[in-house]
Coordinates of C-alpha atoms and ligand atoms in Angstrom, one line a residue:
M18 CA 35.6 20.4 -24.1
T19 CA 33.8 23.2 -22.2
L20 CA 30.7 22.2 -20.4
Q21 CA 27.5 23.3 -22.1
V22 CA 24.6 24.7 -20.0
N23 CA 21.0 24.7 -21.2
I24 CA 19.3 28.0 -20.7
N25 CA 15.7 28.2 -22.0
G26 CA 16.4 25.4 -24.5
T27 CA 19.7 26.8 -25.9
L28 CA 23.0 25.2 -25.1
V29 CA 25.7 27.8 -24.2
P30 CA 29.3 27.3 -23.0
K31 CA 29.4 27.6 -19.2
E32 CA 31.3 30.9 -19.4
D33 CA 28.4 32.4 -21.2
A34 CA 25.7 30.8 -19.0
K35 CA 24.4 34.0 -17.3
I36 CA 21.1 35.2 -15.8
S37 CA 20.0 38.8 -15.1
V38 CA 20.8 40.4 -11.8
F39 CA 17.1 41.5 -11.9
D40 CA 15.9 37.9 -11.8
H41 CA 13.9 37.2 -8.7
G42 CA 15.7 33.9 -8.3
L43 CA 18.8 36.0 -7.4
L44 CA 17.0 38.9 -5.7
Y45 CA 14.8 36.7 -3.4
G46 CA 15.6 33.0 -3.9
D47 CA 12.3 33.0 -5.7
G48 CA 12.2 29.8 -7.8
V49 CA 12.5 26.0 -7.5
F50 CA 15.1 23.4 -8.3
E51 CA 15.9 19.7 -8.5
G52 CA 19.2 17.8 -8.0
M53 CA 19.3 14.4 -9.8
R54 CA 21.8 11.7 -10.7
S55 CA 22.4 10.1 -14.0
Y56 CA 23.8 6.6 -14.3
G57 CA 25.0 5.2 -17.6
G58 CA 23.5 8.3 -19.4
R59 CA 20.0 7.9 -17.9
V60 CA 18.6 10.0 -15.0
F61 CA 17.5 7.9 -12.0
R62 CA 13.8 8.4 -11.5
L63 CA 13.5 11.4 -13.7
E64 CA 9.7 11.3 -13.6
Q65 CA 9.6 11.6 -9.8
H66 CA 12.0 14.5 -9.8
L67 CA 9.9 16.3 -12.5
R68 CA 6.8 15.6 -10.5
R69 CA 8.4 17.2 -7.4
L70 CA 9.6 20.1 -9.4
W71 CA 6.2 20.8 -10.8
D72 CA 4.6 20.3 -7.3
S73 CA 7.1 22.8 -5.8
A74 CA 6.4 25.3 -8.6
R75 CA 2.6 25.0 -8.1
A76 CA 3.1 25.6 -4.4
I77 CA 4.8 28.9 -5.0
C78 CA 2.4 29.9 -7.9
L79 CA 5.1 29.6 -10.5
D80 CA 4.1 28.5 -14.0
I81 CA 6.9 26.4 -15.6
P82 CA 6.7 27.6 -19.2
I83 CA 7.4 24.2 -20.8
S84 CA 5.9 20.7 -20.5
R85 CA 7.5 17.9 -18.5
E86 CA 8.2 16.1 -21.8
E87 CA 10.1 19.1 -23.0
M88 CA 12.0 19.3 -19.7
A89 CA 12.9 15.6 -19.9
D90 CA 14.1 16.2 -23.5
R91 CA 16.3 19.1 -22.4
V92 CA 17.8 17.0 -19.6
N93 CA 18.7 14.3 -22.1
T94 CA 20.0 16.6 -24.8
T95 CA 22.2 18.4 -22.2
L96 CA 23.6 15.2 -20.8
Q97 CA 24.4 14.0 -24.4
A98 CA 26.0 17.3 -25.4
N99 CA 28.4 17.0 -22.5
G100 CA 29.0 13.3 -23.0
I101 CA 28.0 12.6 -19.4
Q102 CA 27.2 9.0 -18.3
D103 CA 27.5 9.0 -14.5
G104 CA 26.8 12.6 -13.4
Y105 CA 24.8 15.2 -11.6
V106 CA 21.9 17.1 -13.1
R107 CA 20.6 20.4 -11.7
L108 CA 17.2 21.8 -12.9
I109 CA 16.4 25.4 -12.0
V110 CA 13.3 27.4 -12.7
T111 CA 13.5 31.1 -11.6
R112 CA 10.6 33.5 -11.3
G113 CA 12.3 35.6 -14.0
I114 CA 13.1 39.3 -14.4
G115 CA 11.1 41.7 -12.3
T116 CA 11.3 45.0 -10.4
L117 CA 13.3 45.5 -7.3
G118 CA 10.1 45.0 -5.3
L119 CA 8.8 41.6 -4.1
D120 CA 5.8 41.5 -6.4
A121 CA 5.8 38.3 -8.3
H122 CA 3.1 39.7 -10.6
L123 CA 5.6 42.2 -12.0
T124 CA 8.0 39.5 -13.1
R125 CA 8.1 37.9 -16.5
D126 CA 9.8 35.0 -18.4
P127 CA 10.7 32.4 -15.8
Q128 CA 14.2 31.1 -16.7
V129 CA 14.6 27.4 -17.2
I130 CA 18.1 26.1 -16.6
V131 CA 19.6 22.6 -17.0
I132 CA 23.1 22.1 -15.7
T133 CA 24.8 18.7 -16.1
D134 CA 28.2 18.0 -14.6
H135 CA 30.5 15.2 -13.6
I136 CA 29.9 14.4 -10.0
A137 CA 32.3 14.9 -7.1
L138 CA 31.4 11.9 -5.0
Y139 CA 31.9 11.6 -1.3
P140 CA 35.2 9.9 -0.4
R141 CA 35.1 6.2 -0.3
E142 CA 35.9 6.1 3.5
Y143 CA 32.6 7.8 4.3
Y144 CA 30.8 4.7 3.0
D145 CA 33.3 2.2 4.5
E146 CA 33.6 3.8 7.9
G147 CA 30.5 5.9 8.2
L148 CA 29.9 9.6 8.9
K149 CA 30.0 11.6 12.1
I150 CA 27.3 14.2 12.3
V151 CA 26.0 16.8 14.8
T152 CA 22.6 18.3 15.5
A153 CA 22.4 21.9 14.3
S154 CA 20.8 24.5 16.6
T155 CA 19.1 26.0 13.5
V156 CA 15.6 24.6 13.5
R157 CA 14.2 23.3 10.2
N158 CA 11.7 25.7 8.5
H159 CA 8.2 25.6 10.0
P160 CA 6.0 24.1 7.4
G161 CA 3.6 27.0 7.9
A162 CA 6.3 29.4 7.1
L163 CA 8.2 27.8 4.2
N164 CA 7.2 24.1 3.7
P165 CA 10.3 21.9 3.4
R166 CA 8.4 19.9 0.8
I167 CA 9.0 22.8 -1.5
K168 CA 12.5 22.5 -3.0
S169 CA 12.8 26.3 -3.4
L170 CA 15.9 28.3 -4.3
N171 CA 15.8 29.7 -0.8
Y172 CA 18.0 27.2 1.0
L173 CA 19.4 29.4 3.7
N174 CA 17.7 27.3 6.4
N175 CA 19.8 24.3 5.3
I176 CA 22.9 26.3 4.6
L177 CA 22.9 27.8 8.1
A178 CA 22.7 24.3 9.6
K179 CA 25.4 23.0 7.3
I180 CA 27.7 25.8 8.4
E181 CA 27.1 24.6 12.0
G182 CA 28.0 21.1 10.9
H183 CA 31.2 22.3 9.2
Q184 CA 32.1 24.3 12.3
A185 CA 31.9 21.0 14.3
G186 CA 34.0 19.2 11.7
C187 CA 31.2 17.3 10.1
V188 CA 30.0 17.2 6.4
E189 CA 26.3 16.9 7.4
A190 CA 24.1 18.1 10.2
L191 CA 20.9 16.8 11.7
M192 CA 18.0 19.3 11.9
L193 CA 15.1 19.1 14.3
N194 CA 11.6 20.6 13.5
H195 CA 9.9 23.3 15.5
L196 CA 8.6 20.5 17.9
G197 CA 12.1 19.3 18.6
E198 CA 11.5 16.1 16.6
V199 CA 14.0 14.7 14.1
S200 CA 13.3 16.0 10.6
E201 CA 16.2 15.5 8.2
C202 CA 19.7 16.5 7.4
T203 CA 20.6 19.6 5.4
G204 CA 20.6 17.8 2.1
D205 CA 19.7 14.2 3.0
N206 CA 16.9 12.3 4.6
I207 CA 17.6 10.2 7.7
F208 CA 16.9 6.6 8.6
L209 CA 17.4 4.5 11.8
V210 CA 17.4 0.8 12.4
R211 CA 16.3 -0.6 15.8
D212 CA 15.6 -4.2 16.5
G213 CA 15.5 -5.0 12.8
I214 CA 12.9 -2.3 12.0
L215 CA 13.7 0.6 9.7
R216 CA 12.4 3.9 10.8
T217 CA 12.3 7.3 9.2
P218 CA 10.4 10.6 10.0
P219 CA 7.1 11.0 8.2
I220 CA 6.6 13.8 5.6
S221 CA 4.5 15.5 8.3
A222 CA 7.7 16.1 10.3
G223 CA 8.5 18.8 7.8
I224 CA 10.9 17.3 5.4
L225 CA 11.6 17.0 1.7
E226 CA 10.1 13.9 0.3
G227 CA 13.4 12.5 -1.0
V228 CA 13.5 10.4 -4.2
T229 CA 16.3 8.3 -2.6
R230 CA 14.3 8.0 0.6
Q231 CA 11.3 6.5 -1.4
A232 CA 13.6 4.1 -3.3
V233 CA 15.2 2.9 0.0
I234 CA 11.7 2.4 1.6
E235 CA 10.7 0.2 -1.5
L236 CA 14.0 -1.7 -1.4
A237 CA 13.6 -2.4 2.4
K238 CA 10.1 -3.7 1.8
E239 CA 11.3 -6.0 -1.0
E240 CA 14.0 -7.3 1.4
G241 CA 11.3 -8.1 4.0
I242 CA 12.6 -5.4 6.4
P243 CA 9.6 -3.7 8.2
V244 CA 9.5 0.0 7.6
E245 CA 7.9 2.7 9.8
E246 CA 7.4 6.4 8.9
I247 CA 7.2 7.5 12.5
T248 CA 8.0 10.5 14.7
L249 CA 11.6 10.2 16.0
T250 CA 13.5 12.1 18.7
R251 CA 17.1 12.6 19.3
H252 CA 16.9 9.8 21.9
D253 CA 15.8 7.4 19.1
V254 CA 18.9 8.4 17.1
Y255 CA 21.3 7.9 20.0
S256 CA 19.8 4.5 20.9
A257 CA 19.6 3.2 17.3
D258 CA 21.4 0.1 16.2
E259 CA 22.2 1.7 12.8
C260 CA 21.7 5.1 11.2
F261 CA 22.1 6.2 7.5
L262 CA 21.3 9.1 5.3
T263 CA 19.9 9.1 1.8
G264 CA 20.1 11.7 -1.0
S265 CA 20.7 11.9 -4.7
A266 CA 24.3 13.1 -4.3
A267 CA 25.2 10.9 -1.3
E268 CA 23.1 7.9 -2.3
V269 CA 23.0 5.8 0.9
V270 CA 25.7 6.7 3.5
P271 CA 26.1 5.2 7.0
V272 CA 26.3 7.4 10.1
V273 CA 28.3 6.0 13.1
M274 CA 28.4 9.0 15.5
V275 CA 25.8 11.7 16.3
D276 CA 26.6 14.5 18.8
E277 CA 29.6 12.5 20.0
R278 CA 27.4 9.4 20.8
T279 CA 28.4 6.2 19.1
I280 CA 25.6 4.7 17.1
G281 CA 25.3 0.9 17.5
E282 CA 28.7 -0.8 17.1
G283 CA 30.3 2.4 15.7
K284 CA 30.5 1.0 12.2
P285 CA 28.1 0.6 9.3
G286 CA 25.5 -2.0 10.3
P287 CA 24.3 -5.1 8.4
I288 CA 21.0 -3.6 7.3
T289 CA 22.6 -0.4 6.1
R290 CA 25.2 -2.5 4.1
R291 CA 22.4 -4.6 2.6
L292 CA 20.5 -1.5 1.5
I293 CA 23.6 0.2 0.1
D294 CA 24.2 -2.9 -2.0
R295 CA 20.6 -3.1 -3.1
F296 CA 20.6 0.6 -4.0
H297 CA 23.7 0.3 -6.1
R298 CA 22.1 -2.6 -8.0
L299 CA 18.9 -0.6 -8.5
V300 CA 20.6 2.5 -9.9
R301 CA 22.7 0.4 -12.3
S302 CA 19.5 -1.2 -13.6
S303 CA 18.0 2.4 -13.9
E304 CA 14.6 1.5 -12.5
Ligands
LIG421 N1 16.4 16.7 2.2 C1 16.8 17.9 1.7 C2 16.5 19.1 2.5 C3 17.4 17.9 0.4 O1 17.8 19.1 -0.1 C4 17.2 15.5 0.3 C5 16.6 15.5 1.5 C6 17.3 14.2 -0.4 O2 16.4 14.1 -1.5 P1 16.7 13.3 -2.8 O3 15.5 13.5 -3.7 O4 17.9 13.8 -3.5 O5 16.8 11.9 -2.4 C7 17.7 16.7 -0.3 C8 18.4 16.7 -1.6 C9 23.8 18.1 -2.9 C10 22.4 18.7 -2.8 O6 24.5 18.5 -3.8 C11 21.3 17.9 -2.4 C12 20.0 18.5 -2.3 C13 19.9 19.8 -2.7 C14 21.0 20.5 -3.1 C15 22.3 20.0 -3.2 O7 24.1 17.3 -2.0 N2 18.8 18.0 -2.0

C-alpha cells in the first residue's frame, strides 16, 4: 500500500504529494513544522506539539488556516489511512505561494501538510552503549536573530552543525550559544547528571522547548531526582557523571563521550537508565 500524505485536508498518494516551487516554504524556509511520535496509533502529547506549532506560527506572523481540533483530526485520519501504530508524524505549514520577493504580504494560501511514516529508529546499540558526540563550531542561532524556540522550516543552523558531527563520525553534535554556553544538540535537548542532580540548560539559553525534555523533567521529579534548569558550560559536560539526549525521534539516548572525553564511567549511567525505563512506560501508557 502506498503511503498517503495529507495536503490541505486531502489524502494523496506520496508520489502525488507536491507543493509549488513558488511556495515560500521552499523559496525561503518560510514556515513552521513539528515532528511527533505515535505509539499504538496515538500521538504522544499531541496537544503540546500543536501548542508549540501555533506558538511558532504566531511568532513568524503566519496564520494557520485551520483550528487545532481540525489539525488533530487530520493527524489521526492520516495515521489511520496508513495503518500506522508506532510511527513518526511530521506537520508542516508553509507560508504558501508568493512572488519571488521576500514579501510575506504577497503570499497566499498557507499549505498544511501531514506526513505519517513508519519510523527508522536509532540502532539498539546506541541505547545499550551510548553515543559519542562532538561540539560543533557552528554556534546556535542568536535568539535575537532567529529564536530557537521557533520550530521554523529554516533548519540550516542545525544542519550545518549536524554535518560537522557526521564529519567527526558522530550522529549528533552539541551546539553552544553565542555566549559559549551549552544550548542543545542539532535535533535533541541535552541533560547532565552530577552528584545525583539532573541538569539541563534553561529555555533562555536559546533552545527549543522539547516535548520530550518536558516529559523527562516531570518523570525525574516523580522519581525524586532533583532537577535544575541552569546555565551549563562544556566543562560541566566533561565533568558530568552521566549525559543523555532527548527528542521525539531519539526518545532518551545516553551519551558516553563528548569531544573525546569519556563521560562518567563511559557507559549509560543508573539515572539515565531509570529515566529511559520510565519514559518507555510513559509513552506506552500514552499520557
Ligand atoms: N532541539 C531541536 C533543535 C529539535 O529540532 C528537539 C530539540 C527535541 O524536541 P522534542 O519536542 O522532539 O522533544 C528537536 C526535535 C528528527 C528530527 O527526525 C527532530 C527534530 C526536528 C527534525 C527532525 O530527529 N526536532
